[in-house]
PDB file of C-alpha atoms in Angstrom:
ATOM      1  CA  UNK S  83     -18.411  20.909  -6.748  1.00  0.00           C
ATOM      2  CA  UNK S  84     -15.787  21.555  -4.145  1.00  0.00           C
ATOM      3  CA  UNK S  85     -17.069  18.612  -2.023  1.00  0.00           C
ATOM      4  CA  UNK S  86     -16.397  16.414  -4.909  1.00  0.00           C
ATOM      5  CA  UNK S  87     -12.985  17.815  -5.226  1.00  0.00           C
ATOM      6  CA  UNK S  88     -12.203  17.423  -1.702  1.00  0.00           C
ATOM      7  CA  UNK S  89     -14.034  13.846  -1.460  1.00  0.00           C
ATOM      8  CA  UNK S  90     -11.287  12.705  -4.771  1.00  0.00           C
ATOM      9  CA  UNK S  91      -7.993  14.677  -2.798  1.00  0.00           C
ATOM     10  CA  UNK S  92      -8.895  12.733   0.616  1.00  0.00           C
ATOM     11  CA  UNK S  93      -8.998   9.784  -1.199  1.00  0.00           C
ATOM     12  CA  UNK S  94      -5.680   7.221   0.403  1.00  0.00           C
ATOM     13  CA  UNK S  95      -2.072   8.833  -1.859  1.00  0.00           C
ATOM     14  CA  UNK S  96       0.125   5.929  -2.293  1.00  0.00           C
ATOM     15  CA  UNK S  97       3.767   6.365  -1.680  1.00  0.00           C
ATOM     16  CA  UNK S  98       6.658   4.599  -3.469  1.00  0.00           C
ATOM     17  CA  UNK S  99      10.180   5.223  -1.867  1.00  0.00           C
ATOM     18  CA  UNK S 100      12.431   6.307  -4.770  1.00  0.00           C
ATOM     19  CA  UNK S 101      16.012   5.061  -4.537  1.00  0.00           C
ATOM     20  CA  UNK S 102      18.193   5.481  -7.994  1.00  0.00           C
ATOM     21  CA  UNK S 103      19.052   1.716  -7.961  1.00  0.00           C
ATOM     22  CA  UNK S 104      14.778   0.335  -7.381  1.00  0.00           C
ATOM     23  CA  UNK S 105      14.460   2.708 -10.630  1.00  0.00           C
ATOM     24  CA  UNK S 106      17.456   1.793 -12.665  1.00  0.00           C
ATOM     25  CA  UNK S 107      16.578  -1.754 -12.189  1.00  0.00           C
ATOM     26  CA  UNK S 108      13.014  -1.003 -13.106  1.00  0.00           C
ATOM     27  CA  UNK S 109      11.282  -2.431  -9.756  1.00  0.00           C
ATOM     28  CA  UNK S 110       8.166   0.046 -10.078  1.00  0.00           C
ATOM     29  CA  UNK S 111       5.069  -0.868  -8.946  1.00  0.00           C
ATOM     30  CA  UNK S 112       3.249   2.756 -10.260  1.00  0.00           C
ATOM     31  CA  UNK S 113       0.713   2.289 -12.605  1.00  0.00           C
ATOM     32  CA  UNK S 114       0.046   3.390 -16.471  1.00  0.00           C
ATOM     33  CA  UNK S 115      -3.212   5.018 -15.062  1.00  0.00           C
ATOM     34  CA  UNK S 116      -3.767   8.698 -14.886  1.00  0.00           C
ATOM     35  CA  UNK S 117      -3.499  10.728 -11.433  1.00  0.00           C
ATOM     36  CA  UNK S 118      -2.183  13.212  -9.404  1.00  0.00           C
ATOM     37  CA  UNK S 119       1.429  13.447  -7.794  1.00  0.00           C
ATOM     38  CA  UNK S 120       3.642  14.886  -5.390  1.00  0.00           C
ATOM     39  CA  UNK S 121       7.718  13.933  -5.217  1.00  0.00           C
ATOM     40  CA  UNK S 122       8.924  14.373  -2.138  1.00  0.00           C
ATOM     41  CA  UNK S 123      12.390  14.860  -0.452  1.00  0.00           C
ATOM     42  CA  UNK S 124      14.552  15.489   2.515  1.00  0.00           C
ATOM     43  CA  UNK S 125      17.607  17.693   0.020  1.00  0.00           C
ATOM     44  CA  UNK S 126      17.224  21.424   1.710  1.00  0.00           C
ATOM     45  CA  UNK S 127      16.247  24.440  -0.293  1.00  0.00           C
ATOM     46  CA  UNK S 128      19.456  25.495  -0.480  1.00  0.00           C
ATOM     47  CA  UNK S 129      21.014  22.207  -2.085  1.00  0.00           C
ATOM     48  CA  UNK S 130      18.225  22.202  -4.666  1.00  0.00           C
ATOM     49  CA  UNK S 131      19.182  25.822  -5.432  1.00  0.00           C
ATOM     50  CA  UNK S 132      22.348  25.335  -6.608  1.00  0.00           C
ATOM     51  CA  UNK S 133      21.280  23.621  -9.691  1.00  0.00           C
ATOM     52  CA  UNK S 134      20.820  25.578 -12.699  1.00  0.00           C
ATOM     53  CA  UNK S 135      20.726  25.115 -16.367  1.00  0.00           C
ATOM     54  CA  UNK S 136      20.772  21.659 -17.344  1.00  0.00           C
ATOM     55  CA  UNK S 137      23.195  19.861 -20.444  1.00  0.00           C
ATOM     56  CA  UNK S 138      19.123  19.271 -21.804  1.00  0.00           C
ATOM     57  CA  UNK S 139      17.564  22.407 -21.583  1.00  0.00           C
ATOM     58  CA  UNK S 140      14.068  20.726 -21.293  1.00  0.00           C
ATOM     59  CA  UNK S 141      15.250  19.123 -17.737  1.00  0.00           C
ATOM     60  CA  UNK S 142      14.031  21.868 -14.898  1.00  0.00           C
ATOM     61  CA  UNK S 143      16.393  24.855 -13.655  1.00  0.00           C
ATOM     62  CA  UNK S 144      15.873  24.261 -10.480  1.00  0.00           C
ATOM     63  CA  UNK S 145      17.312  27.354  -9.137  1.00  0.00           C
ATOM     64  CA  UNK S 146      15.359  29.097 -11.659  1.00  0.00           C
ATOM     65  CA  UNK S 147      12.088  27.341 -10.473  1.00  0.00           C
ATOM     66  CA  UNK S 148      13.277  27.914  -6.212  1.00  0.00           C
ATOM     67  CA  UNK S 149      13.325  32.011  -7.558  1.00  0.00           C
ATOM     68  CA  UNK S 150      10.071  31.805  -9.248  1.00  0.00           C
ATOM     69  CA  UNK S 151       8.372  29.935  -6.395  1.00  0.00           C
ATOM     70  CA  UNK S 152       9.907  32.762  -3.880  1.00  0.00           C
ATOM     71  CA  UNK S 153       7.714  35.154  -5.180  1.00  0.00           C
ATOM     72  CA  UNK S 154       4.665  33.840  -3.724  1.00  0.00           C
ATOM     73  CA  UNK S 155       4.212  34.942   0.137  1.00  0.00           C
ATOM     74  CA  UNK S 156       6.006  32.026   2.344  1.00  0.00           C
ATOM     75  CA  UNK S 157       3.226  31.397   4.151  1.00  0.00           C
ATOM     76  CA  UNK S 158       1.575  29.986   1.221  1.00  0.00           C
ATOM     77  CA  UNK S 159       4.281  27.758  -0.140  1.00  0.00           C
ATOM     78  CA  UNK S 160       5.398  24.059   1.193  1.00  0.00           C
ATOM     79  CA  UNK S 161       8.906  24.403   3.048  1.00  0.00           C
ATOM     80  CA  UNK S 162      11.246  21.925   4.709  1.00  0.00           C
ATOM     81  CA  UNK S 163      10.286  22.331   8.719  1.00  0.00           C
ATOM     82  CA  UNK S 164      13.654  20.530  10.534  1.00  0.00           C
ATOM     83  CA  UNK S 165      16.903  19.195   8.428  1.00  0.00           C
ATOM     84  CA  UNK S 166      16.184  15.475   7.485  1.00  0.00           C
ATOM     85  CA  UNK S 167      12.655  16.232   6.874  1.00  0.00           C
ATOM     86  CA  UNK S 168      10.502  15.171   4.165  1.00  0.00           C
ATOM     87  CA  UNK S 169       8.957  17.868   2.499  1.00  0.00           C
ATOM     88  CA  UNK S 170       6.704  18.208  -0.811  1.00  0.00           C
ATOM     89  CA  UNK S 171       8.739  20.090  -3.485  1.00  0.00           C
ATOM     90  CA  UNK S 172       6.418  19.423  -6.449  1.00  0.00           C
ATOM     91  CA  UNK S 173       3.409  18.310  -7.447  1.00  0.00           C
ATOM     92  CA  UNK S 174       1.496  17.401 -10.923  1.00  0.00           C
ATOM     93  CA  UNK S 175      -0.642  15.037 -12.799  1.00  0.00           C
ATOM     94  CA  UNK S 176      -0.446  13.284 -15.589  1.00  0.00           C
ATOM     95  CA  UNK S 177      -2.082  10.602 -18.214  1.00  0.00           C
ATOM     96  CA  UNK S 178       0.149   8.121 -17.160  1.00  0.00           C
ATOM     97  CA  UNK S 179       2.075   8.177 -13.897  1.00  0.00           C
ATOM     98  CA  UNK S 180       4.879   5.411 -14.341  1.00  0.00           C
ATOM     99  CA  UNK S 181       5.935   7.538 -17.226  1.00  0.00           C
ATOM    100  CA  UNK S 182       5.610  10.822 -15.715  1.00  0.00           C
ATOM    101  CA  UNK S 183       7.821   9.441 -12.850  1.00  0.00           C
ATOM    102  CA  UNK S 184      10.654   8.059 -15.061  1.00  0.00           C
ATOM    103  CA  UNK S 185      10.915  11.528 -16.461  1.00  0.00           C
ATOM    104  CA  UNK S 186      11.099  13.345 -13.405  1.00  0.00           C
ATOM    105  CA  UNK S 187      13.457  10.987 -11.379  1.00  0.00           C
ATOM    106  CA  UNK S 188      15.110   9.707 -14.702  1.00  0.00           C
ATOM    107  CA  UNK S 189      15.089  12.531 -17.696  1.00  0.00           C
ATOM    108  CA  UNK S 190      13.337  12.488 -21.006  1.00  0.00           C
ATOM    109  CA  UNK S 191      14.159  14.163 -24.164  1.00  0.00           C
ATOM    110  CA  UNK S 192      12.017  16.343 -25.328  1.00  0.00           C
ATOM    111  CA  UNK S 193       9.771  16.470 -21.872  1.00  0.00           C
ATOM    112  CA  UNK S 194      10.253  19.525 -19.136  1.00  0.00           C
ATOM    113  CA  UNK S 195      10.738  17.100 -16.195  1.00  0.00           C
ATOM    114  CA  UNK S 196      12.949  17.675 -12.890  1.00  0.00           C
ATOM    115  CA  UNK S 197      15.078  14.924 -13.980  1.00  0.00           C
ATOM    116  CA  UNK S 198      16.451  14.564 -10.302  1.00  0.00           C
ATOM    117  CA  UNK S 199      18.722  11.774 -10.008  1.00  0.00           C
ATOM    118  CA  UNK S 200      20.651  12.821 -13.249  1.00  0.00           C
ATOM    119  CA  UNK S 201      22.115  15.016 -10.348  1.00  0.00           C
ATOM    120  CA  UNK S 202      24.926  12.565  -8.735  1.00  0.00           C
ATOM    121  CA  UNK S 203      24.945  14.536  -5.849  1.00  0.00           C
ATOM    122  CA  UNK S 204      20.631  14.566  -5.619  1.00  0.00           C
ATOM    123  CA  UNK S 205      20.754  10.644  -5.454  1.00  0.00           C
ATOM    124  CA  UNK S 206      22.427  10.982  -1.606  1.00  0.00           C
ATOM    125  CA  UNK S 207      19.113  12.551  -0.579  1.00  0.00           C
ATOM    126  CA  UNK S 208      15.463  10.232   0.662  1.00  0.00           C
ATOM    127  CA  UNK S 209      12.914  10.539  -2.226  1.00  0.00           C
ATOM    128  CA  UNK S 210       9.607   9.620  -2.142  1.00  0.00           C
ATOM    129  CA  UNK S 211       6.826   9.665  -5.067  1.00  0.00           C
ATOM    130  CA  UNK S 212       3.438   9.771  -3.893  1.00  0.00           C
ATOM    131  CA  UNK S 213      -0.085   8.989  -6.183  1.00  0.00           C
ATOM    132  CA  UNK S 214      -3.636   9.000  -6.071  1.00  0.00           C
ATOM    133  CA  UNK S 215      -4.887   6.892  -9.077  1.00  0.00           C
ATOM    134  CA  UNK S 216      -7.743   8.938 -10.660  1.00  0.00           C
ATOM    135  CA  UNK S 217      -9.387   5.641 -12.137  1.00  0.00           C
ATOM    136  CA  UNK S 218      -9.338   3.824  -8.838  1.00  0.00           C
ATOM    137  CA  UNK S 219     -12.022   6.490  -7.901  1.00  0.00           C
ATOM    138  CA  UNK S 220     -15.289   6.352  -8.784  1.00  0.00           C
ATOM    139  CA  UNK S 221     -17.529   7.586 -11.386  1.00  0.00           C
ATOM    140  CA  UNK S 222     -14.227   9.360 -12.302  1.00  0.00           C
ATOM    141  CA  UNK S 223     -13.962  10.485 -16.120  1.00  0.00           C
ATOM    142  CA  UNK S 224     -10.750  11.730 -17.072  1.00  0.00           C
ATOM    143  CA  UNK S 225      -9.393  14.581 -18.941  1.00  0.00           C
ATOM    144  CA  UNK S 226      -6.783  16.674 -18.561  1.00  0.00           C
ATOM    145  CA  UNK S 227      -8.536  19.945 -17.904  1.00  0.00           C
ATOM    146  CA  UNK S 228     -10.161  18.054 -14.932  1.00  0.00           C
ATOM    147  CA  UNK S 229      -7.052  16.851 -13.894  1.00  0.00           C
ATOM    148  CA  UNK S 230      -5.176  20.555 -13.703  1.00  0.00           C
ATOM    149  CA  UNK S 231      -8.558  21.650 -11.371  1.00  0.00           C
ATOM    150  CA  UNK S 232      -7.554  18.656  -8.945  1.00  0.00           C
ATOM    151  CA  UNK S 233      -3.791  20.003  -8.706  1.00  0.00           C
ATOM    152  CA  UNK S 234      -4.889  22.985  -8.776  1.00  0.00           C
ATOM    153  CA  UNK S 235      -7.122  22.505  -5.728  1.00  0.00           C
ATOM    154  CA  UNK S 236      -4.184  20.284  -4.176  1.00  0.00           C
ATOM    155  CA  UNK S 237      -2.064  22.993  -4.238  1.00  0.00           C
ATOM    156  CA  UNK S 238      -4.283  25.467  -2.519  1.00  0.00           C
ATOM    157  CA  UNK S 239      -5.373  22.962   0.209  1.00  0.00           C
ATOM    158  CA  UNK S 240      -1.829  21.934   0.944  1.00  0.00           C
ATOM    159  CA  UNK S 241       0.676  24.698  -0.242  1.00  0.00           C
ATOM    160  CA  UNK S 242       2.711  25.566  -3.386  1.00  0.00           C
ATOM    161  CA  UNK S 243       6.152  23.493  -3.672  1.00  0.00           C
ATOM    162  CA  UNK S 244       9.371  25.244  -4.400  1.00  0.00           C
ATOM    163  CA  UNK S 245       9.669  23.649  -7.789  1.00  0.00           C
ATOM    164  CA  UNK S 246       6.489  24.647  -9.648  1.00  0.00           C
ATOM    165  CA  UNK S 247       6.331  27.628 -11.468  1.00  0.00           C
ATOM    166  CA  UNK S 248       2.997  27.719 -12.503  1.00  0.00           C
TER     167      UNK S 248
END
């Protein structure tokens, strides 16, 4: 079993460079597939911590998630190693990952997302989305139980990010 799992995570991530203009003009090439992702970014720890509750209390505190993530041992989560680099601060999967990437970089009602460039000041920072297409792989059937087991197993293999809580 964990050779499949490994076989499916070293499987080539796609990365789409995530600028607030390429998304508000709709120029996304991510597919309406199911996968895993990890958003990535070059904003320090301490600029993501000063972020709180949000006007829709369904987008991410990310202070709130920074404080939850501190209470696993450091060695164990995913931190920024020199100003200006890209580091992984979190990581999902999802049904369909062009939706579940507007939500996080754009907001959704009703959705806990990160919501990230509804923060003016977030949009100054690099972001970068990155995807491994579950039905590009195969003899993969998906569900969504399957699908927390392969972040799941992402996240031990390559650290916890600062904003996931769970």
């Amino acid at each position: 079993m964990n050779n499949r799992i490994n076989e499916i995570l070293n499987n080539p991530w796609i990365t789409v460079e995530s600028t607030f203009e390429n998304i508000a003009a709709r120029k996304l090439t991510i597919p309406r597939q199911p996968g895993l992702y990890s958003i990535l970014t070059n904003a320090p720890k301490e600029i993501l911590r000063q972020f709180g509750p949000r006007t829709d209390r369904k987008h991410y505190n990310l202070m709130d998630k920074i404080n939850t993530s501190e209470l696993i041992p450091n060695t164990f989560t995913i931190n920024q190693k020199a100003p200006n680099d890209l580091y992984c601060v979190y990581n999902g999967h999802h049904q369909n990952l062009r939706q579940r990437f507007c939500e996080h970089f754009l907001g959704s009602r009703g959705t806990g997302c990160l919501a990230i460039f509804e923060i003016e000041r977030l949009r100054h920072y690099n972001w970068s989305f990155e995807y491994l297409n579950l039905n590009s792989i195969e003899e993969y059937s998906d569900s969504k139980v399957f699908r927390t087991l392969l972040e799941q197993h992402l996240r031990v293999k390559s650290g916890w990010p600062i904003l996931c809580s769970q």
